[in-house]
mmCIF file of C-alpha atoms and ligand atoms in Angstrom:
data_model
loop_
_atom_site.group_PDB
_atom_site.id
_atom_site.type_symbol
_atom_site.label_atom_id
_atom_site.label_comp_id
_atom_site.label_asym_id
_atom_site.label_seq_id
_atom_site.Cartn_x
_atom_site.Cartn_y
_atom_site.Cartn_z
ATOM 1 C CA MET A 1 7.655 19.546 -7.237
ATOM 2 C CA THR A 2 10.220 16.887 -7.946
ATOM 3 C CA PRO A 3 8.517 13.529 -6.954
ATOM 4 C CA LEU A 4 9.899 11.472 -3.942
ATOM 5 C CA LEU A 5 8.876 7.883 -5.788
ATOM 6 C CA LYS A 6 8.649 7.040 -8.935
ATOM 7 C CA VAL A 7 7.375 4.042 -10.773
ATOM 8 C CA ASP A 8 7.174 4.254 -14.670
ATOM 9 C CA ASP A 9 5.340 1.537 -16.517
ATOM 10 C CA LEU A 10 6.887 -1.710 -13.815
ATOM 11 C CA GLU A 11 6.011 -4.962 -15.215
ATOM 12 C CA ILE A 12 6.294 -8.075 -13.589
ATOM 13 C CA VAL A 13 6.260 -12.298 -14.336
ATOM 14 C CA PHE A 14 6.100 -14.552 -11.914
ATOM 15 C CA THR A 15 7.088 -18.186 -13.733
ATOM 16 C CA GLY A 16 5.659 -21.083 -11.665
ATOM 17 C CA ASP A 17 3.863 -24.225 -12.481
ATOM 18 C CA THR A 18 1.492 -23.668 -14.840
ATOM 19 C CA GLY A 19 3.956 -21.448 -16.323
ATOM 20 C CA VAL A 20 4.862 -17.819 -17.028
ATOM 21 C CA PHE A 21 2.443 -15.011 -15.589
ATOM 22 C CA LYS A 22 2.360 -11.213 -16.415
ATOM 23 C CA CYS A 23 1.556 -10.183 -13.089
ATOM 24 C CA ILE A 24 1.817 -6.384 -12.868
ATOM 25 C CA ASP A 25 1.428 -4.345 -16.436
ATOM 26 C CA LYS A 26 2.740 -1.137 -17.327
ATOM 27 C CA VAL A 27 2.246 0.111 -13.239
ATOM 28 C CA SER A 28 3.046 3.878 -12.867
ATOM 29 C CA LEU A 29 2.820 5.716 -9.358
ATOM 30 C CA THR A 30 5.431 9.088 -7.892
ATOM 31 C CA ILE A 31 4.346 10.272 -4.972
ATOM 32 C CA ASP A 32 5.476 13.697 -3.591
ATOM 33 C CA PRO A 33 6.974 14.940 -0.827
ATOM 34 C CA GLY A 34 4.806 14.385 2.615
ATOM 35 C CA GLU A 35 1.926 13.034 0.732
ATOM 36 C CA ILE A 36 0.035 9.957 1.429
ATOM 37 C CA LEU A 37 -1.335 7.963 -1.377
ATOM 38 C CA CYS A 38 -3.908 5.163 -1.001
ATOM 39 C CA ILE A 39 -3.786 1.691 -2.789
ATOM 40 C CA VAL A 40 -7.002 0.314 -3.141
ATOM 41 C CA GLY A 41 -8.155 -2.969 -4.872
ATOM 42 C CA GLU A 42 -9.698 -6.251 -4.305
ATOM 43 C CA SER A 43 -7.777 -8.921 -3.118
ATOM 44 C CA GLY A 44 -5.248 -10.367 -5.961
ATOM 45 C CA SER A 45 -4.815 -7.596 -8.004
ATOM 46 C CA GLY A 46 -1.005 -6.861 -7.616
ATOM 47 C CA LYS A 47 -0.679 -4.473 -4.451
ATOM 48 C CA SER A 48 1.983 -6.212 -2.690
ATOM 49 C CA VAL A 49 3.911 -7.201 -5.453
ATOM 50 C CA THR A 50 4.476 -3.242 -6.865
ATOM 51 C CA LEU A 51 5.419 -2.269 -3.774
ATOM 52 C CA LEU A 52 7.415 -5.397 -2.553
ATOM 53 C CA SER A 53 9.167 -4.950 -5.927
ATOM 54 C CA VAL A 54 9.885 -1.158 -5.284
ATOM 55 C CA MET A 55 11.200 -2.512 -1.830
ATOM 56 C CA GLY A 56 13.821 -5.228 -3.824
ATOM 57 C CA LEU A 57 11.844 -7.530 -1.870
ATOM 58 C CA LEU A 58 10.332 -9.909 -4.772
ATOM 59 C CA SER A 59 10.160 -13.409 -4.525
ATOM 60 C CA LYS A 60 12.398 -15.547 -6.255
ATOM 61 C CA ASN A 61 10.030 -16.346 -9.096
ATOM 62 C CA GLY A 62 9.693 -12.475 -9.521
ATOM 63 C CA LYS A 63 11.358 -10.768 -11.880
ATOM 64 C CA ILE A 64 11.138 -7.502 -13.519
ATOM 65 C CA THR A 65 10.549 -7.132 -17.021
ATOM 66 C CA GLY A 66 10.115 -4.328 -17.957
ATOM 67 C CA GLY A 67 10.020 -0.131 -16.289
ATOM 68 C CA ARG A 68 11.909 2.455 -14.164
ATOM 69 C CA ILE A 69 11.860 2.838 -10.249
ATOM 70 C CA GLU A 70 13.466 5.979 -9.082
ATOM 71 C CA PHE A 71 13.298 6.721 -5.415
ATOM 72 C CA ASP A 72 14.536 9.631 -3.831
ATOM 73 C CA GLY A 73 16.637 10.958 -7.022
ATOM 74 C CA LYS A 74 18.213 7.190 -7.109
ATOM 75 C CA ASP A 75 17.470 4.587 -9.837
ATOM 76 C CA LEU A 76 16.340 1.450 -7.903
ATOM 77 C CA LEU A 77 16.773 -0.968 -10.583
ATOM 78 C CA SER A 78 20.349 -1.170 -10.962
ATOM 79 C CA LYS A 79 21.649 -0.841 -7.079
ATOM 80 C CA SER A 80 23.009 -3.417 -5.596
ATOM 81 C CA GLU A 81 21.132 -6.039 -2.963
ATOM 82 C CA LYS A 82 23.678 -4.528 -0.603
ATOM 83 C CA GLU A 83 23.319 -0.654 -1.509
ATOM 84 C CA LEU A 84 19.370 -1.001 -1.438
ATOM 85 C CA ASP A 85 19.553 -3.087 1.720
ATOM 86 C CA GLN A 86 21.377 0.462 2.790
ATOM 87 C CA ILE A 87 18.217 2.425 1.733
ATOM 88 C CA ARG A 88 16.048 -0.015 3.040
ATOM 89 C CA GLY A 89 16.957 0.614 6.752
ATOM 90 C CA ASN A 90 17.254 4.386 5.820
ATOM 91 C CA THR A 91 15.395 6.643 3.656
ATOM 92 C CA LEU A 92 12.845 3.239 2.745
ATOM 93 C CA SER A 93 10.797 1.341 5.383
ATOM 94 C CA MET A 94 7.633 -1.134 5.236
ATOM 95 C CA ILE A 95 5.326 -2.029 7.617
ATOM 96 C CA PHE A 96 3.523 -5.261 7.166
ATOM 97 C CA GLN A 97 -0.097 -6.897 7.736
ATOM 98 C CA ASP A 98 1.330 -9.616 10.071
ATOM 99 C CA ALA A 99 3.492 -7.690 12.792
ATOM 100 C CA MET A 100 4.609 -11.144 14.519
ATOM 101 C CA THR A 101 6.580 -12.349 10.894
ATOM 102 C CA SER A 102 8.489 -9.445 10.864
ATOM 103 C CA LEU A 103 9.609 -9.574 14.602
ATOM 104 C CA ASN A 104 11.573 -12.012 15.704
ATOM 105 C CA PRO A 105 10.747 -14.564 18.358
ATOM 106 C CA VAL A 106 12.924 -15.251 20.150
ATOM 107 C CA PHE A 107 15.323 -11.802 20.789
ATOM 108 C CA THR A 108 13.286 -9.192 23.489
ATOM 109 C CA ILE A 109 12.013 -6.103 21.148
ATOM 110 C CA GLY A 110 14.601 -4.101 23.256
ATOM 111 C CA SER A 111 17.271 -5.330 21.532
ATOM 112 C CA GLN A 112 15.575 -5.290 18.314
ATOM 113 C CA LEU A 113 15.211 -1.865 18.029
ATOM 114 C CA ILE A 114 18.425 -1.716 19.560
ATOM 115 C CA GLU A 115 20.299 -4.150 17.054
ATOM 116 C CA THR A 116 18.004 -2.061 14.154
ATOM 117 C CA MET A 117 19.761 0.862 14.649
ATOM 118 C CA ARG A 118 22.970 -0.092 15.395
ATOM 119 C CA VAL A 119 22.913 -1.388 11.821
ATOM 120 C CA HIS A 120 22.202 0.745 10.126
ATOM 121 C CA LEU A 121 22.502 4.281 11.888
ATOM 122 C CA ASN A 122 25.586 3.093 13.674
ATOM 123 C CA LEU A 123 24.951 4.502 17.309
ATOM 124 C CA ASN A 124 26.953 3.644 20.757
ATOM 125 C CA LYS A 125 24.607 0.929 22.388
ATOM 126 C CA LYS A 126 23.600 3.597 25.012
ATOM 127 C CA THR A 127 22.703 6.037 22.531
ATOM 128 C CA ALA A 128 20.225 3.375 20.684
ATOM 129 C CA TYR A 129 18.968 1.863 23.636
ATOM 130 C CA GLU A 130 17.645 6.063 24.688
ATOM 131 C CA ARG A 131 16.805 6.789 21.200
ATOM 132 C CA ALA A 132 14.246 3.063 21.711
ATOM 133 C CA VAL A 133 12.978 4.187 24.916
ATOM 134 C CA SER A 134 11.796 7.206 23.002
ATOM 135 C CA LEU A 135 10.626 6.058 20.213
ATOM 136 C CA LEU A 136 8.740 3.237 22.159
ATOM 137 C CA GLU A 137 6.910 5.917 24.298
ATOM 138 C CA LYS A 138 6.569 8.025 20.884
ATOM 139 C CA VAL A 139 4.723 5.068 19.390
ATOM 140 C CA GLY A 140 2.136 5.088 22.641
ATOM 141 C CA PHE A 141 3.851 2.568 25.740
ATOM 142 C CA PRO A 142 2.818 4.843 28.436
ATOM 143 C CA ASN A 143 5.671 2.543 30.267
ATOM 144 C CA PRO A 144 8.560 1.896 27.909
ATOM 145 C CA SER A 145 11.378 0.987 29.371
ATOM 146 C CA SER A 146 9.544 -2.014 31.269
ATOM 147 C CA PHE A 147 8.787 -3.161 27.300
ATOM 148 C CA MET A 148 12.368 -3.215 25.974
ATOM 149 C CA LYS A 149 12.610 -6.249 27.803
ATOM 150 C CA LYS A 150 9.377 -8.209 26.139
ATOM 151 C CA TYR A 151 9.211 -10.832 23.634
ATOM 152 C CA PRO A 152 6.997 -10.671 20.797
ATOM 153 C CA HIS A 153 4.928 -13.525 21.547
ATOM 154 C CA THR A 154 4.122 -11.959 24.879
ATOM 155 C CA LEU A 155 2.569 -8.436 22.779
ATOM 156 C CA SER A 156 -1.015 -8.274 21.659
ATOM 157 C CA GLY A 157 -1.381 -7.702 18.257
ATOM 158 C CA GLY A 158 -1.774 -4.366 18.600
ATOM 159 C CA MET A 159 1.297 -3.746 20.609
ATOM 160 C CA ARG A 160 3.361 -5.519 17.851
ATOM 161 C CA GLN A 161 2.505 -3.035 15.237
ATOM 162 C CA ARG A 162 3.273 -0.588 17.299
ATOM 163 C CA VAL A 163 6.401 -1.519 17.879
ATOM 164 C CA LEU A 164 6.871 -2.455 14.308
ATOM 165 C CA ILE A 165 5.800 1.037 13.291
ATOM 166 C CA ALA A 166 8.800 2.483 15.888
ATOM 167 C CA MET A 167 10.999 0.215 13.713
ATOM 168 C CA SER A 168 10.067 1.631 11.004
ATOM 169 C CA LEU A 169 11.170 4.993 12.327
ATOM 170 C CA ALA A 170 14.195 4.398 13.858
ATOM 171 C CA CYS A 171 15.769 5.543 10.800
ATOM 172 C CA ASN A 172 13.989 8.662 9.678
ATOM 173 C CA PRO A 173 12.736 7.132 6.749
ATOM 174 C CA LYS A 174 11.410 9.570 4.414
ATOM 175 C CA LEU A 175 9.074 7.262 2.900
ATOM 176 C CA LEU A 176 6.966 4.497 5.064
ATOM 177 C CA VAL A 177 5.074 1.983 2.714
ATOM 178 C CA ALA A 178 2.013 -0.146 5.389
ATOM 179 C CA ASP A 179 0.150 -3.033 3.662
ATOM 180 C CA GLU A 180 -2.570 -3.387 5.393
ATOM 181 C CA PRO A 181 -1.220 -2.726 8.567
ATOM 182 C CA THR A 182 -3.746 -2.837 10.298
ATOM 183 C CA THR A 183 -6.010 -5.925 8.728
ATOM 184 C CA ALA A 184 -5.020 -8.261 11.579
ATOM 185 C CA LEU A 185 -6.519 -5.802 14.214
ATOM 186 C CA ASP A 186 -10.160 -5.002 15.738
ATOM 187 C CA VAL A 187 -11.610 -2.029 14.847
ATOM 188 C CA THR A 188 -11.128 -0.080 17.609
ATOM 189 C CA ILE A 189 -7.113 -0.656 17.950
ATOM 190 C CA GLN A 190 -6.955 0.041 13.930
ATOM 191 C CA ALA A 191 -8.202 3.531 14.333
ATOM 192 C CA GLN A 192 -5.602 3.982 17.179
ATOM 193 C CA ILE A 193 -3.404 2.583 14.991
ATOM 194 C CA MET A 194 -4.020 4.792 11.460
ATOM 195 C CA GLU A 195 -3.975 8.010 14.214
ATOM 196 C CA LEU A 196 -1.084 6.817 15.410
ATOM 197 C CA ILE A 197 -0.042 6.761 11.270
ATOM 198 C CA LYS A 198 -1.419 10.616 10.987
ATOM 199 C CA ARG A 199 0.046 12.133 13.658
ATOM 200 C CA LEU A 200 4.035 10.007 13.193
ATOM 201 C CA LYS A 201 3.525 12.078 9.478
ATOM 202 C CA ARG A 202 2.657 14.720 10.820
ATOM 203 C CA GLU A 203 5.790 14.932 13.244
ATOM 204 C CA TYR A 204 8.507 13.447 10.964
ATOM 205 C CA GLY A 205 7.032 14.766 7.350
ATOM 206 C CA MET A 206 7.402 11.639 5.613
ATOM 207 C CA SER A 207 5.337 10.541 3.130
ATOM 208 C CA ILE A 208 2.950 7.068 2.907
ATOM 209 C CA ILE A 209 2.000 4.802 1.054
ATOM 210 C CA LEU A 210 -1.157 2.617 2.176
ATOM 211 C CA ILE A 211 -1.922 -0.333 1.037
ATOM 212 C CA THR A 212 -5.577 -1.243 1.621
ATOM 213 C CA HIS A 213 -8.651 -2.989 0.337
ATOM 214 C CA ASP A 214 -11.419 -0.991 2.781
ATOM 215 C CA MET A 215 -12.164 2.377 0.973
ATOM 216 C CA GLY A 216 -13.443 3.742 4.329
ATOM 217 C CA LEU A 217 -9.736 3.966 5.448
ATOM 218 C CA VAL A 218 -8.900 5.524 1.959
ATOM 219 C CA ALA A 219 -11.286 8.073 2.887
ATOM 220 C CA GLU A 220 -9.885 8.973 5.985
ATOM 221 C CA MET A 221 -6.639 8.510 5.289
ATOM 222 C CA ALA A 222 -5.394 9.610 1.477
ATOM 223 C CA ASP A 223 -4.634 12.428 -0.444
ATOM 224 C CA ARG A 224 -4.658 10.423 -3.258
ATOM 225 C CA VAL A 225 -5.973 7.185 -4.354
ATOM 226 C CA GLN A 226 -4.981 4.424 -7.415
ATOM 227 C CA VAL A 227 -7.576 1.806 -7.666
ATOM 228 C CA MET A 228 -5.566 -1.489 -8.737
ATOM 229 C CA TYR A 229 -7.416 -4.383 -11.059
ATOM 230 C CA ALA A 230 -5.405 -6.762 -12.227
ATOM 231 C CA GLY A 231 -2.390 -6.040 -12.053
ATOM 232 C CA GLN A 232 -3.437 -2.279 -13.679
ATOM 233 C CA ILE A 233 -4.094 0.560 -12.221
ATOM 234 C CA VAL A 234 -7.583 1.592 -13.009
ATOM 235 C CA GLU A 235 -8.118 4.985 -11.918
ATOM 236 C CA GLU A 236 -6.363 7.977 -10.079
ATOM 237 C CA ALA A 237 -7.521 10.946 -8.251
ATOM 238 C CA LYS A 238 -7.239 13.221 -5.510
ATOM 239 C CA VAL A 239 -9.265 11.522 -2.570
ATOM 240 C CA VAL A 240 -12.154 14.152 -2.739
ATOM 241 C CA ASP A 241 -12.229 13.816 -6.968
ATOM 242 C CA LEU A 242 -12.295 10.058 -6.653
ATOM 243 C CA PHE A 243 -15.522 9.553 -3.956
ATOM 244 C CA GLN A 244 -17.371 12.437 -5.491
ATOM 245 C CA LYS A 245 -17.386 11.892 -9.068
ATOM 246 C CA PRO A 246 -15.961 7.650 -9.979
ATOM 247 C CA LYS A 247 -14.882 7.120 -13.158
ATOM 248 C CA HIS A 248 -13.929 4.168 -13.607
ATOM 249 C CA PRO A 249 -17.031 1.021 -12.878
ATOM 250 C CA TYR A 250 -14.939 -0.947 -10.918
ATOM 251 C CA THR A 251 -14.340 2.004 -8.813
ATOM 252 C CA GLN A 252 -18.090 3.259 -8.510
ATOM 253 C CA ALA A 253 -18.495 -0.656 -7.227
ATOM 254 C CA LEU A 254 -16.409 -0.561 -4.523
ATOM 255 C CA LEU A 255 -17.649 2.725 -3.481
ATOM 256 C CA LYS A 256 -21.488 0.907 -3.105
ATOM 257 C CA SER A 257 -19.239 -2.009 -1.293
ATOM 258 C CA ILE A 258 -18.765 0.198 1.369
ATOM 259 C CA PRO A 259 -21.157 -0.388 4.742
ATOM 260 C CA SER A 260 -22.622 3.259 5.880
ATOM 261 C CA ILE A 261 -23.210 3.734 9.464
ATOM 262 C CA ARG A 262 -26.587 4.489 8.319
ATOM 263 C CA ASP A 263 -27.042 0.895 7.098
ATOM 264 C CA ASP A 264 -29.375 -1.745 9.032
ATOM 265 C CA GLU A 265 -26.912 -4.320 10.782
ATOM 266 C CA ASN A 266 -29.122 -7.214 9.131
ATOM 267 C CA ARG A 267 -28.848 -5.716 5.888
ATOM 268 C CA GLU A 268 -26.529 -7.593 3.496
ATOM 269 C CA LEU A 269 -23.069 -5.707 2.168
ATOM 270 C CA ILE A 270 -23.489 -4.500 -1.859
ATOM 271 C CA THR A 271 -20.275 -6.928 -3.074
ATOM 272 C CA ILE A 272 -18.555 -6.980 -6.321
ATOM 273 C CA GLU A 273 -20.207 -10.114 -7.609
ATOM 274 C CA GLY A 274 -17.310 -12.309 -9.742
ATOM 275 C CA SER A 275 -13.944 -11.992 -8.655
ATOM 276 C CA VAL A 276 -10.876 -10.858 -10.520
ATOM 277 C CA PRO A 277 -10.044 -13.379 -13.140
ATOM 278 C CA GLU A 278 -7.446 -15.887 -12.151
ATOM 279 C CA GLN A 279 -4.568 -15.631 -15.094
ATOM 280 C CA TYR A 280 -5.541 -11.936 -16.001
ATOM 281 C CA GLY A 281 -2.164 -11.463 -17.912
ATOM 282 C CA ASP A 282 -3.607 -13.113 -21.210
ATOM 283 C CA ILE A 283 -6.551 -10.669 -21.729
ATOM 284 C CA THR A 284 -6.389 -8.717 -23.856
ATOM 285 C CA GLY A 285 -9.688 -6.177 -23.724
ATOM 286 C CA CYS A 286 -10.860 -4.673 -20.491
ATOM 287 C CA ARG A 287 -10.285 -7.026 -17.878
ATOM 288 C CA PHE A 288 -13.497 -5.703 -15.730
ATOM 289 C CA ALA A 289 -15.077 -6.863 -18.518
ATOM 290 C CA ASN A 290 -17.179 -10.036 -17.229
ATOM 291 C CA ARG A 291 -17.681 -8.014 -14.159
ATOM 292 C CA CYS A 292 -18.669 -4.841 -15.586
ATOM 293 C CA PRO A 293 -22.164 -3.933 -15.655
ATOM 294 C CA TYR A 294 -21.908 -1.118 -18.794
ATOM 295 C CA VAL A 295 -20.132 -3.589 -21.103
ATOM 296 C CA VAL A 296 -20.282 -3.665 -24.560
ATOM 297 C CA PRO A 297 -18.418 -5.056 -27.382
ATOM 298 C CA GLU A 298 -16.293 -2.963 -28.407
ATOM 299 C CA CYS A 299 -14.535 -2.643 -24.638
ATOM 300 C CA ASN A 300 -12.920 -5.972 -26.061
ATOM 301 C CA VAL A 301 -9.918 -3.695 -27.169
ATOM 302 C CA GLU A 302 -7.022 -3.069 -25.024
ATOM 303 C CA GLN A 303 -8.065 0.045 -22.544
ATOM 304 C CA LYS A 304 -5.568 2.752 -22.039
ATOM 305 C CA LEU A 305 -5.194 4.985 -18.912
ATOM 306 C CA LEU A 306 -7.512 8.478 -19.924
ATOM 307 C CA GLU A 307 -7.183 11.882 -18.221
ATOM 308 C CA THR A 308 -10.839 12.244 -18.184
ATOM 309 C CA VAL A 309 -10.733 15.729 -16.522
ATOM 310 C CA SER A 310 -7.306 17.807 -15.009
ATOM 311 C CA GLY A 311 -5.087 15.131 -12.333
ATOM 312 C CA HIS A 312 -8.004 11.891 -12.646
ATOM 313 C CA PHE A 313 -7.337 9.241 -15.188
ATOM 314 C CA ALA A 314 -9.488 5.718 -15.600
ATOM 315 C CA ARG A 315 -8.621 3.030 -17.143
ATOM 316 C CA CYS A 316 -12.595 2.539 -19.601
ATOM 317 C CA TRP A 317 -13.047 4.305 -22.801
ATOM 318 C CA ARG A 318 -16.726 4.583 -22.064
ATOM 319 C CA SER A 319 -15.980 7.119 -18.500
ATOM 320 C CA LEU A 320 -15.160 9.796 -21.500
ATOM 321 C CA ASP A 321 -18.922 9.331 -23.335
ATOM 322 C CA ARG A 322 -21.189 8.206 -20.658
ATOM 323 C CA GLU A 323 -19.894 10.257 -17.482
ATOM 324 C CA GLU A 324 -22.764 11.230 -16.446
ATOM 325 C CA GLU A 325 -24.572 7.612 -16.567
ATOM 326 C CA LEU A 326 -21.324 6.253 -14.485
ATOM 327 C CA ASN A 327 -21.885 9.355 -11.816
ATOM 328 C CA GLY A 328 -25.528 8.486 -11.524
HETATM 329 N N1 ATP B 401 5.277 -15.152 -5.618
HETATM 330 C C1 ATP B 401 4.338 -15.688 -6.183
HETATM 331 N N2 ATP B 401 4.228 -16.280 -7.436
HETATM 332 C C2 ATP B 401 3.459 -16.067 -7.732
HETATM 333 N N3 ATP B 401 2.492 -15.732 -8.007
HETATM 334 C C3 ATP B 401 2.528 -14.715 -6.967
HETATM 335 C C4 ATP B 401 3.145 -14.385 -6.799
HETATM 336 N N4 ATP B 401 2.943 -13.523 -5.881
HETATM 337 C C5 ATP B 401 1.852 -12.877 -5.839
HETATM 338 N N5 ATP B 401 1.456 -13.465 -6.873
HETATM 339 C C6 ATP B 401 0.349 -13.565 -7.874
HETATM 340 O O1 ATP B 401 0.377 -12.259 -8.402
HETATM 341 C C7 ATP B 401 -0.589 -11.320 -8.467
HETATM 342 C C8 ATP B 401 -1.271 -10.575 -7.421
HETATM 343 O O2 ATP B 401 -0.880 -10.590 -5.734
HETATM 344 P P1 ATP B 401 -0.692 -9.756 -4.923
HETATM 345 O O3 ATP B 401 -0.248 -10.481 -3.686
HETATM 346 O O4 ATP B 401 -0.040 -7.962 -5.105
HETATM 347 O O5 ATP B 401 -2.123 -9.247 -4.895
HETATM 348 P P2 ATP B 401 -2.220 -8.113 -3.258
HETATM 349 O O6 ATP B 401 -3.500 -7.253 -4.271
HETATM 350 O O7 ATP B 401 -1.371 -7.427 -3.236
HETATM 351 O O8 ATP B 401 -3.299 -9.396 -2.817
HETATM 352 P P3 ATP B 401 -4.193 -8.789 -0.900
HETATM 353 O O9 ATP B 401 -5.421 -7.650 -0.943
HETATM 354 O O10 ATP B 401 -5.533 -10.533 -1.315
HETATM 355 O O11 ATP B 401 -2.893 -8.429 -0.518
HETATM 356 C C9 ATP B 401 -1.966 -12.717 -7.793
HETATM 357 O O12 ATP B 401 -2.534 -12.880 -8.595
HETATM 358 C C10 ATP B 401 -0.997 -13.709 -6.799
HETATM 359 O O13 ATP B 401 -1.273 -14.770 -6.961
HETATM 360 S S1 SF4 B 402 -13.739 -0.513 -21.218
HETATM 361 FE FE1 SF4 B 402 -16.206 -1.497 -21.214
HETATM 362 S S2 SF4 B 402 -16.409 -3.259 -19.671
HETATM 363 FE FE2 SF4 B 402 -14.486 -2.057 -19.107
HETATM 364 S S3 SF4 B 402 -14.737 -0.871 -17.205
HETATM 365 FE FE3 SF4 B 402 -15.325 0.459 -18.915
HETATM 366 S S4 SF4 B 402 -17.509 -0.205 -19.899
HETATM 367 FE FE4 SF4 B 402 -16.615 -1.600 -17.866
HETATM 368 MG MG1 MG B 403 -0.861 -7.756 -0.390
#
């Protein structure tokens, strides 16, 4: 199958007060039509920057210094801003963590939905209005025409996120990128939104990249998973393989930090000691070494993403020789 999105050896640097920081180091990813790929990792691992670059939305001090991004047969890095705008409004859509920052507070929900469709689909006002109402109904508004007249600040966080999802579906995207779309919402609303995303995926047949730091959500949503740490992919596998036989010590630690439903509520959650190193771009050896319980002096050389078994990759040379210990 030809992948819908193919990112090869992406490299991104930021220039700031403290100099040049290599934020993304040879990141590759693919997603097939209809697939849900989850990208997981702690805060600061480079999840958002990677996908913002796919969308052509890197901040001004960021620069792509290497690699290729191919989407739907098009080389995105060779496109002009205008061409990218077209692609973003049609086949490629993104929803963010905080719906309020993506909605314009001075316009009603209805006018924003209609405007999006008039610009990108060239619809007349009446058709755009009807489509907007039907989209709001699809994402779970019981009385959609009355919601068309509401302003974003009058809606709850969960409702605003639904509006954003409706907006992202307005042009039938082939790929929806969702960056922590439910982190700001309470658990019940989070479950409803995830159910909605899954249902819409089935109905529209689109692919989804879900960025999260929540392994519970990964288990529920993903077909395939990529684990990011300090600007690199450190593990990649089908969701079942990743949960049953994690190869990289970082993934193992992430899995141990999932709260279990059977946990005594007073029990302290296991967290991974330490944090993602800040200037990780300059580290030559394994970037997880300062937190890894299995570190040995030989880890202090560049780690490659190795295929351990078919379709299962890990950036840890010891994942090959310590399989039993790592999974024990
Ligand atoms: N505009 C920027 N200028 C400089 N550094 C940046 C910029 N945006 C991100 N970074 C740095 O790049 C690294 C990766 O950031 P990114 O936002 O991709 O992390 P993340 O994995 O999405 O984290 P989170 O889970 O907190 O959203 C971090 O060290 C961050 O400080
Ligand atoms: S290379 Fe060494 S330090 Fe890095 S994850 Fe593997 S065992 Fe740990
Ligand atoms: Mg982020």
